[in-house]
XYZ file of C-alpha atoms in Angstrom:
304
model
C 0.072 -0.109 0.041
C 1.418 3.488 -1.007
C 1.908 5.945 1.920
C 2.894 8.862 0.122
C 2.110 12.155 1.889
C 1.423 15.622 0.351
C 4.778 16.759 2.026
C 6.390 14.142 0.193
C 4.747 15.106 -3.187
C 5.410 18.718 -2.769
C 9.146 18.016 -1.923
C 9.374 16.065 -5.352
C 7.413 18.624 -7.488
C 9.329 21.516 -6.040
C 12.787 19.891 -6.774
C 11.580 19.341 -10.207
C 10.493 23.009 -10.912
C 13.566 24.535 -9.210
C 15.896 22.174 -10.748
C 18.157 21.540 -7.883
C 17.841 20.464 -3.904
C 19.559 23.727 -2.618
C 16.935 25.981 -4.149
C 13.969 23.696 -3.129
C 15.146 23.874 0.404
C 15.026 27.599 0.356
C 11.580 27.449 -1.028
C 10.369 24.822 1.144
C 12.092 26.205 4.235
C 13.730 22.708 4.855
C 17.085 21.533 5.550
C 18.955 19.540 2.823
C 18.885 16.393 4.839
C 14.916 16.804 5.710
C 14.204 17.310 1.783
C 16.527 14.218 0.979
C 14.759 12.111 3.594
C 11.322 13.508 2.111
C 12.091 12.264 -1.646
C 13.653 9.003 -0.178
C 10.753 7.959 1.640
C 8.384 8.851 -1.317
C 10.613 6.786 -3.351
C 10.685 3.954 -1.118
C 6.900 4.061 -0.850
C 6.367 3.705 -4.675
C 9.092 1.258 -5.241
C 11.822 3.084 -7.364
C 13.857 6.223 -7.981
C 12.249 9.440 -9.321
C 15.148 11.582 -9.180
C 19.029 11.176 -9.866
C 20.774 13.657 -8.115
C 24.237 15.040 -8.989
C 26.425 17.783 -7.295
C 24.252 20.468 -8.727
C 21.186 19.368 -10.432
C 18.572 16.688 -10.340
C 17.379 14.824 -13.200
C 14.175 12.960 -13.500
C 14.093 9.221 -14.146
C 11.771 7.957 -16.871
C 9.133 7.028 -14.001
C 9.842 10.073 -12.601
C 9.060 12.092 -15.733
C 5.854 10.018 -16.208
C 4.849 10.914 -12.401
C 5.442 14.378 -12.285
C 2.440 15.615 -14.185
C 0.307 13.697 -11.947
C 1.960 14.579 -8.780
C 1.533 18.281 -9.741
C -2.079 17.625 -10.630
C -2.458 16.062 -7.202
C -0.875 19.133 -5.337
C -3.116 21.472 -7.411
C -6.287 19.789 -6.441
C -5.068 19.638 -2.862
C -4.394 23.408 -2.613
C -7.330 24.326 -4.641
C -9.692 22.310 -2.298
C -8.246 24.226 0.826
C -8.544 27.528 -0.872
C -12.392 26.636 -1.800
C -12.722 25.692 1.912
C -11.370 28.714 3.187
C -13.249 30.726 0.739
C -16.572 29.224 2.495
C -15.517 29.748 5.909
C -14.595 33.547 5.161
C -17.665 33.791 3.069
C -15.566 34.900 -0.096
C -17.911 32.654 -1.872
C -20.838 30.071 -1.184
C -24.767 29.617 -1.508
C -27.470 29.345 1.174
C -30.879 28.014 0.863
C -33.605 28.940 3.717
C -37.287 28.612 3.873
C -39.561 31.569 5.113
C -43.485 31.679 5.550
C -44.750 34.110 2.933
C -45.727 36.675 5.468
C -42.158 36.846 6.728
C -40.673 36.714 3.295
C -42.529 39.691 1.594
C -42.184 41.710 4.786
C -39.070 41.342 6.970
C -36.601 39.067 5.220
C -35.489 41.023 2.200
C -34.237 43.827 4.543
C -32.285 41.181 6.305
C -30.801 39.795 2.922
C -29.818 43.191 2.048
C -27.756 43.719 5.078
C -26.520 40.227 4.733
C -25.464 41.010 1.137
C -23.917 44.260 1.837
C -21.370 42.469 3.944
C -21.104 39.220 1.840
C -21.727 40.119 -1.750
C -20.544 36.875 -3.414
C -22.878 34.558 -1.389
C -25.796 33.194 -3.677
C -29.149 33.055 -1.656
C -32.119 30.950 -2.725
C -35.324 31.662 -0.799
C -38.096 29.268 -0.516
C -41.278 31.121 0.477
C -43.672 28.513 1.487
C -46.582 28.194 3.969
C -45.282 27.694 7.541
C -46.030 23.851 7.744
C -43.543 23.287 4.540
C -40.833 25.427 6.153
C -40.717 22.978 9.079
C -41.051 20.024 6.517
C -38.083 21.345 4.427
C -35.902 21.723 7.536
C -36.337 18.014 8.641
C -35.907 16.795 5.212
C -32.462 18.842 4.857
C -33.363 20.753 1.883
C -32.658 24.087 3.735
C -30.556 24.543 6.696
C -32.864 27.047 8.614
C -36.333 28.295 8.221
C -37.810 31.660 9.590
C -41.401 30.745 10.762
C -43.983 30.100 13.530
C -42.921 28.191 16.485
C -43.455 24.655 15.697
C -43.803 23.676 19.347
C -42.115 20.846 21.310
C -40.059 18.714 18.650
C -37.215 16.578 19.657
C -35.523 17.003 16.353
C -35.741 20.750 15.816
C -34.170 23.872 17.473
C -36.319 27.135 17.725
C -34.841 30.471 18.448
C -37.806 33.163 18.978
C -37.367 36.675 17.664
C -40.799 38.378 18.174
C -44.513 37.403 19.219
C -46.798 38.240 16.310
C -50.126 39.638 17.654
C -52.804 38.901 14.962
C -54.786 41.924 13.574
C -58.229 42.419 11.944
C -58.076 43.047 8.271
C -60.988 45.205 6.838
C -61.787 46.809 3.476
C -61.714 50.519 3.036
C -64.779 52.307 4.444
C -65.862 49.326 6.539
C -68.142 50.387 9.590
C -65.742 48.786 11.996
C -62.662 51.232 11.126
C -64.369 53.526 13.413
C -63.218 51.530 16.224
C -59.840 51.651 18.059
C -59.777 48.024 18.902
C -62.201 45.387 17.524
C -63.790 42.453 19.339
C -64.724 39.031 18.254
C -68.340 39.731 18.829
C -68.001 42.444 16.413
C -66.204 40.435 13.728
C -68.849 37.603 14.166
C -71.351 40.172 12.587
C -69.529 40.183 9.279
C -68.588 37.824 6.475
C -65.442 36.136 7.334
C -62.743 35.129 4.969
C -60.676 32.198 6.406
C -57.512 29.885 5.612
C -58.512 26.654 4.439
C -57.474 23.617 6.590
C -55.062 22.391 7.317
C -53.472 25.621 8.466
C -51.530 26.419 11.613
C -53.136 29.801 11.562
C -56.652 28.567 10.934
C -55.902 25.923 13.761
C -54.976 28.831 16.096
C -57.973 30.817 15.401
C -60.321 27.734 15.540
C -58.867 26.758 19.039
C -59.635 30.483 20.035
C -63.029 30.740 19.065
C -64.028 27.255 20.344
C -62.521 28.180 23.769
C -64.465 31.456 23.956
C -67.750 30.229 22.487
C -67.343 32.456 19.454
C -69.039 31.626 16.134
C -67.621 32.961 13.111
C -69.586 33.685 9.751
C -67.111 31.955 7.311
C -68.485 32.631 4.061
C -65.041 32.294 2.069
C -61.794 30.183 2.313
C -58.510 30.411 0.545
C -55.061 28.705 0.716
C -52.911 32.138 0.627
C -52.853 34.961 2.822
C -52.206 37.101 -0.148
C -55.516 35.898 -1.904
C -57.440 36.670 1.350
C -55.851 40.407 1.302
C -57.314 40.550 -2.411
C -60.588 39.580 -1.256
C -60.791 41.674 1.294
C -59.855 44.648 -0.629
C -62.672 43.639 -2.839
C -65.132 43.912 -0.179
C -66.029 40.484 0.216
C -65.389 40.194 3.863
C -62.929 40.498 6.725
C -60.178 38.404 8.436
C -57.972 37.759 11.116
C -54.132 37.782 10.094
C -50.625 37.938 11.509
C -49.348 41.355 11.750
C -46.261 40.306 9.549
C -49.071 40.635 6.808
C -49.698 44.183 7.540
C -47.204 45.851 4.899
C -48.619 43.551 2.244
C -52.229 44.228 3.188
C -51.793 47.947 3.188
C -50.416 47.692 -0.362
C -53.512 46.059 -1.276
C -55.831 48.961 0.107
C -56.614 46.743 3.373
C -57.027 48.553 6.518
C -55.853 46.912 9.800
C -56.908 47.132 13.209
C -55.855 45.661 16.606
C -57.671 42.585 17.908
C -59.626 42.703 21.250
C -58.859 40.124 24.104
C -58.648 37.505 23.612
C -55.944 37.930 21.664
C -54.309 35.479 19.136
C -50.463 35.575 19.240
C -47.738 33.345 17.771
C -43.992 33.333 18.273
C -41.888 33.825 15.141
C -38.367 32.745 14.975
C -35.529 30.426 13.255
C -36.034 26.884 13.048
C -32.932 24.436 12.543
C -32.220 20.605 13.090
C -31.090 20.024 16.799
C -27.652 18.667 17.084
C -26.480 19.651 13.439
C -24.677 23.080 13.386
C -25.059 25.716 10.851
C -22.693 26.411 7.966
C -20.766 29.476 8.541
C -23.029 31.228 5.764
C -26.190 30.263 7.456
C -24.771 31.374 11.044
C -23.656 34.677 9.339
C -27.441 35.318 8.513
C -28.750 34.121 11.722
C -26.404 36.581 13.364
C -27.736 39.427 11.366
C -31.125 38.424 12.038
C -30.759 38.449 15.469
C -28.893 41.605 15.659
C -31.086 43.839 13.842
C -34.481 41.883 14.552
C -35.884 44.691 17.140
C -35.317 47.787 14.843
C -36.694 46.195 11.678
C -39.832 44.807 13.597
C -40.409 48.298 14.968
C -40.088 49.945 11.566
C -42.537 47.405 9.899
C -45.087 46.082 12.222
C -45.831 49.029 14.217
């Protein structure tokens, strides 16, 4: 079995490139005895002479001439591999895939990505803006390193870092009678057509639990799969709904008005989800650090 080392290969290639042992010693910062031992051990490992050494020069044997291009290629591959690895750790290049529920993806996430890109312009970022349930599934399947989503609850295989609590709001069309209220009660909401997310949905489940626990009956006349669709339906005067405050910027861009919800409040924690016991890459950790560092300021700017 051949036990040639990178050090031995580098010694051989440097001797050939420089033409003699003395210059190779200077380039490698080795003594002549140490360099001679490295070449000797390499030759013993492969079973024959690669170099014929004279007083001033070294000459390749036929086998050495055959082996030299391969040895140089191996060294180049070795150096390139470590250079590439260093670039990944230093964030000079790389890629990152993350998942984000749409309400976060089209509100706060672009600001975090801009801050990240300002520091690390050569990182390619791919965002999967999917429903909250799918963000968790993608982390579990290893398709993404992290997700920004609602708290998934107690999970043995996941770690959740909370960023903030999202208090749900009432979304209404322009000129709606309830806009005269500073806060809107559940009883008032129940008097108007309600547009709900279709099941299964963690938001729908949370709202259903709240109304069941408080003996409230909503007048559900429409259902849709996407919060953006519900926003458009509200703007068309088809009804009202209850949504995460993360949706507020998008709702306002659709001409939808928002009001706080009276007790009982519906609230859910939003944060970063990753696999437990599996460390994040340097790239993913850098984004997490930016989100943590700037979370409060961006939330105050966008959700208040």
